[in-house]
Short mmCIF file of C-alpha atoms in Angstrom, two decimals:
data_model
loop_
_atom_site.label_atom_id
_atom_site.label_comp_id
_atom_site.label_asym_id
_atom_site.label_seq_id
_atom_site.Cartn_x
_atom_site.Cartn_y
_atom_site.Cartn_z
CA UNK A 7 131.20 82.18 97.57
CA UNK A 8 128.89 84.84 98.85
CA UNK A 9 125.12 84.40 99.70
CA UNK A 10 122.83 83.52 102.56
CA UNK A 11 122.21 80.26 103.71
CA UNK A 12 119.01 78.67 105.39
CA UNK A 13 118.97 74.96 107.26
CA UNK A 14 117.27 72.85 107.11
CA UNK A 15 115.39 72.79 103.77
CA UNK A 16 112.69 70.98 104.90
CA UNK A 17 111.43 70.92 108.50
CA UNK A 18 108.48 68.86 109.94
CA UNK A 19 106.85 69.24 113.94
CA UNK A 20 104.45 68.16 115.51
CA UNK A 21 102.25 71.02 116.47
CA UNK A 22 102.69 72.87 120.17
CA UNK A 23 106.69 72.06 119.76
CA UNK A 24 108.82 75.19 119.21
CA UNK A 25 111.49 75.07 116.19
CA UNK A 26 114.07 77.40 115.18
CA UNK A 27 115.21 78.24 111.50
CA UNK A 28 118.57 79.13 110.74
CA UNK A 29 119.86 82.20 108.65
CA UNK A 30 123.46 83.17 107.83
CA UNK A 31 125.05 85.22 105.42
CA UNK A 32 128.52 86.49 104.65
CA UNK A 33 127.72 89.29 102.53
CA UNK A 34 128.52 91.72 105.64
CA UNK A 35 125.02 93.34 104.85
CA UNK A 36 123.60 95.28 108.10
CA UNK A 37 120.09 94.68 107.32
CA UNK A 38 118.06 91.24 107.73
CA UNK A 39 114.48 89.84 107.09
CA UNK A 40 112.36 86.99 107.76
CA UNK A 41 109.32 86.23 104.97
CA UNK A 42 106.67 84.01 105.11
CA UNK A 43 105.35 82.75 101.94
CA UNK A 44 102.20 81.50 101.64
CA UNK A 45 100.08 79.90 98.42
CA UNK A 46 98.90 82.83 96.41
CA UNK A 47 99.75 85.56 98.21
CA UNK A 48 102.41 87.93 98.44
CA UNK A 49 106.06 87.57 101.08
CA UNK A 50 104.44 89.19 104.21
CA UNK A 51 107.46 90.30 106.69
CA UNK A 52 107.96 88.97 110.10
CA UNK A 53 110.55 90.68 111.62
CA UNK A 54 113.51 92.55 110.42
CA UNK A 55 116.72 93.84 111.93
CA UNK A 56 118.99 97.09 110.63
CA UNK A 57 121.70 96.32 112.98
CA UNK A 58 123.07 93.85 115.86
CA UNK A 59 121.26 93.60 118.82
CA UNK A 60 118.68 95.09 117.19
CA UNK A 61 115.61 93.95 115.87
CA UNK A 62 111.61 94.94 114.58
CA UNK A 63 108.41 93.29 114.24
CA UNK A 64 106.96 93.35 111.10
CA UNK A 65 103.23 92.95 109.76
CA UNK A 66 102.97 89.26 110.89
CA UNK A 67 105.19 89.05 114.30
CA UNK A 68 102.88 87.01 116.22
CA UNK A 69 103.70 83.83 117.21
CA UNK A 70 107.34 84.50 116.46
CA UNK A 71 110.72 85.73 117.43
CA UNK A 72 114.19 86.43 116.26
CA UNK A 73 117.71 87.14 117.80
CA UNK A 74 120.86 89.51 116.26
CA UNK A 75 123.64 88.32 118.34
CA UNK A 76 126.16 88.42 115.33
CA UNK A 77 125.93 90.22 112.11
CA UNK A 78 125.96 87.31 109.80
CA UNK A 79 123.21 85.56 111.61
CA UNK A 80 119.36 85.83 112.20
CA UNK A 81 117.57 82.84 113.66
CA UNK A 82 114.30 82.55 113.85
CA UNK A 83 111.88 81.21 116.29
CA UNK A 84 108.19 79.40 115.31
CA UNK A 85 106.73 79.35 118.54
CA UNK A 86 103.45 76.77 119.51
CA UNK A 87 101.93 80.27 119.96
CA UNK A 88 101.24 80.75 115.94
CA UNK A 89 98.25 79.51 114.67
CA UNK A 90 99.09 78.84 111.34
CA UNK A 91 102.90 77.80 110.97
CA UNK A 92 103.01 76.00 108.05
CA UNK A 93 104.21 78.10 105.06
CA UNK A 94 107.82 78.48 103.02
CA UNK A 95 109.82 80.80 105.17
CA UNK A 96 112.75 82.86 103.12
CA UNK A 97 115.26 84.72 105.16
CA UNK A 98 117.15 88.49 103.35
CA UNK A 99 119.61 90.20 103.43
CA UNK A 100 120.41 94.06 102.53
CA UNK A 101 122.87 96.20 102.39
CA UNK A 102 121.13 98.64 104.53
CA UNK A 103 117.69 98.71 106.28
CA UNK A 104 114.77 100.76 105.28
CA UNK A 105 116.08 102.08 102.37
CA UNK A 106 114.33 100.91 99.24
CA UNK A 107 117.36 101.64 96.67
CA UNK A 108 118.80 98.53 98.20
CA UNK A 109 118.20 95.08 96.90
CA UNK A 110 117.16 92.07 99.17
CA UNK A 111 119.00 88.95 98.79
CA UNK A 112 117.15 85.71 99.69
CA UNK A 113 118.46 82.45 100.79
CA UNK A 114 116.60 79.17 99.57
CA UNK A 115 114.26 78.75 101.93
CA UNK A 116 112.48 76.38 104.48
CA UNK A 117 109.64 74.72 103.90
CA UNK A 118 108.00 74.10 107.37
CA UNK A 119 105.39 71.69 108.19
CA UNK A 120 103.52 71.56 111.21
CA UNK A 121 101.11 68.61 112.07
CA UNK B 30 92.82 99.67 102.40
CA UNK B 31 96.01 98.99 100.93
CA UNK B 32 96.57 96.48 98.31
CA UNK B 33 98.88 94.70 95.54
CA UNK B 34 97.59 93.45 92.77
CA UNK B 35 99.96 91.51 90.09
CA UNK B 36 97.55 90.80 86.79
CA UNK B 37 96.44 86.92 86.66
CA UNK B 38 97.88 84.43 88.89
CA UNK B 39 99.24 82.59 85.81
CA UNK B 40 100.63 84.13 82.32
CA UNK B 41 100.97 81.40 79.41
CA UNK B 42 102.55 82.84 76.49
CA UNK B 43 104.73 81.36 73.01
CA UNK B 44 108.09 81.57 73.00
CA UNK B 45 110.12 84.59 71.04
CA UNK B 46 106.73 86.45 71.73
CA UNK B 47 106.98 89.61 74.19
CA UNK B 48 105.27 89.02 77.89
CA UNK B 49 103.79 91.82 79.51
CA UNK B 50 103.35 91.48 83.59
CA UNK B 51 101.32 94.27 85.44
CA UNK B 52 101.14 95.59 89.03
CA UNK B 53 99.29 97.57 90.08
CA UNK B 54 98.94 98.99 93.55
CA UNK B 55 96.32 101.13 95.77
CA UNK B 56 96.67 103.39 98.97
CA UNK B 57 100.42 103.37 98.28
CA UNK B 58 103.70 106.47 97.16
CA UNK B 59 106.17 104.30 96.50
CA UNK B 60 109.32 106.02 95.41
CA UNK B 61 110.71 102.52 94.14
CA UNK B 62 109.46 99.74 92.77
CA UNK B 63 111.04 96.69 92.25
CA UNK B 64 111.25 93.20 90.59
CA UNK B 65 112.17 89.91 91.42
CA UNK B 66 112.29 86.30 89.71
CA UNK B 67 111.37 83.46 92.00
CA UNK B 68 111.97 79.72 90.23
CA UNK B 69 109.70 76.98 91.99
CA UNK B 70 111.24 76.24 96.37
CA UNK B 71 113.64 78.96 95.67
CA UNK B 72 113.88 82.35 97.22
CA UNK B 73 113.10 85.74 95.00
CA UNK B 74 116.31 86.92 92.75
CA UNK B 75 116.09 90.77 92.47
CA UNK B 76 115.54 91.68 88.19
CA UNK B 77 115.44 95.84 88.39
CA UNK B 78 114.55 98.81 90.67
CA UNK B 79 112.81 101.96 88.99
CA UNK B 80 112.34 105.13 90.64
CA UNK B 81 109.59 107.76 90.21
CA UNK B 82 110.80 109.85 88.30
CA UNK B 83 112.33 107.25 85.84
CA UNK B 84 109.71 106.19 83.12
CA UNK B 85 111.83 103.42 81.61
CA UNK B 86 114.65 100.84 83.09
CA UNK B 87 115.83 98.13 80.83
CA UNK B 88 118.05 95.35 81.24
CA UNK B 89 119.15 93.68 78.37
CA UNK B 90 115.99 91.56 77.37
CA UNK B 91 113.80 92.96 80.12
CA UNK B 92 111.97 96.38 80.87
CA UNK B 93 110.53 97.90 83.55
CA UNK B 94 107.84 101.17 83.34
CA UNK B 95 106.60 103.09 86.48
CA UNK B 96 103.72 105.30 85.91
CA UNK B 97 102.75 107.11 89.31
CA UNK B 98 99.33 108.40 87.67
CA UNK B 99 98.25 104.72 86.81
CA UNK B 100 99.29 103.61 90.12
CA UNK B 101 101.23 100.81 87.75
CA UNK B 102 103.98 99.36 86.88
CA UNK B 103 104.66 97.01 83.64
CA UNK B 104 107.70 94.09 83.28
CA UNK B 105 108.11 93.11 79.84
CA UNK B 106 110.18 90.46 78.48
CA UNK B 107 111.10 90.79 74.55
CA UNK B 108 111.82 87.22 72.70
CA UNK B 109 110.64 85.24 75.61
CA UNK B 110 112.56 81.66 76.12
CA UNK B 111 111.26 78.94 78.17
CA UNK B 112 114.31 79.59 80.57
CA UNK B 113 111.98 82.74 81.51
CA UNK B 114 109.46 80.63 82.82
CA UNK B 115 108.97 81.48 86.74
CA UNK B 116 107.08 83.58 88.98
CA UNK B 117 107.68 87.41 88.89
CA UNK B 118 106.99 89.53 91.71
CA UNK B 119 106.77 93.02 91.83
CA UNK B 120 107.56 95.13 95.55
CA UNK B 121 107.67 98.64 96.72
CA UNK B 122 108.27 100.60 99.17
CA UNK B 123 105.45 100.53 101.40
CA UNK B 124 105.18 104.47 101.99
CA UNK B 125 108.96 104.66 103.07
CA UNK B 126 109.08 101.40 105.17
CA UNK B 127 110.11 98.23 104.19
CA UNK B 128 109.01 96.90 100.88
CA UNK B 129 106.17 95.03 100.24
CA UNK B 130 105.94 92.57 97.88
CA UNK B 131 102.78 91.69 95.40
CA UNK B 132 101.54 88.06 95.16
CA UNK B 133 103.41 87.08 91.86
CA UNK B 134 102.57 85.92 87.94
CA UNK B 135 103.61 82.67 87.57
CA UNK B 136 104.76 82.88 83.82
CA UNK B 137 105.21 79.90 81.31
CA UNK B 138 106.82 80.34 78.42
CA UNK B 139 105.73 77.69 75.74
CA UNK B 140 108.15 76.22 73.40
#
């Protein structure tokens, strides 16, 4: 059964504490995405990578970070260093990077809360 | 400045009637535009992709128009079921980099 997975669902820290959320996927896609969803507004991209070992910030990389070890996987890092980290957080998948004829799979999502 | 814009936050329309969803975009080319369905603490499911130079893609109940002059594109959904009800979000290719998605139309389908 093919798709991309995200633990946990739900996350909850106490602010200044780093977390990391989990992304895998065995679709063998080269390209991966973070998201951040917020109330109202549209998925605003972290950081993305088109192959392993290799990685990009996106529009809202601050306060983040992200590793490519392995194909399948793309964790990602809240650090105490955002200002705002509560939000949904949805993790993608493509085919192939930076090319817009491909379509992004999502996983479910975490919902992080930071207090 | 660029900008998204997906019509009103919410859509409430009857069910078998036809529901139009617009986006419309500024300060962007896109070559591609595309659509996804997002249900309520799930992530986006991707509906269509349109190119430029197509004017019309359908998919069995749903279609998709691109019109580079308007700087628009419209997602319509013919006999509209509750089971429609969700948000829609439109994305495109933020002038050839990654795509960038609009802020959604939640849409609820009345029985």
């Amino acid at each position: 059964d093919g798709g991309i997975t995200q633990s946990p669902k739900y996350l909850f820290r106490k602010e200044g504490q780093n977390v990391t959320l989990s992304c895998e996927q065995n679709l063998n896609h080269d390209a991966m995405y973070w998201y951040r969803q917020d109330p109202g507004q549209g998925l605003r991209l972290i950081y993305y990578s088109q192959i392993v070992n290799d990685f990009q910030k996106g529009d809202i990389a601050e306060g983040y970070s992200v590793s490519r070890e392995k194909k399948e996987s793309f964790p990602l890092t809240v650090t105490s260093a955002q200002k705002n980290p509560t939000a949904f957080y949805l993790c993608a998948s493509s085919r192939q990077g930076l090319s817009p004829t491909y379509e992004q799979y999502f996983g479910p999502g975490t919902r992080l809360t930071v207090t | 400045s660029q900008k998204i814009e997906q019509n009103s936050e919410a859509l409430n329309i009857q069910e078998g009637k036809t529901a139009t969803l617009t986006c419309n975009y500024t300060n962007y080319s896109p070559a591609y535009l595309q659509w996804y369905r997002q249900d309520p603490g799930r992530g986006p499911v991707f509906l269509l992709l349109i190119r430029e130079n197509e004017k019309e893609k359908r998919k069995e109940r749903l279609k998709v128009t691109f019109d580079t002059t308007l700087k628009q594109s419209l997602f319509h959904i013919t006999a509209s079921q509750p089971a429609d009800s969700a948000t829609y979000l439109c994305a495109l290719d933020g002038n050839g980099q990654n795509f960038v998605f609009g802020p959604g139309t939640r849409l609820s389908v009345l029985p």
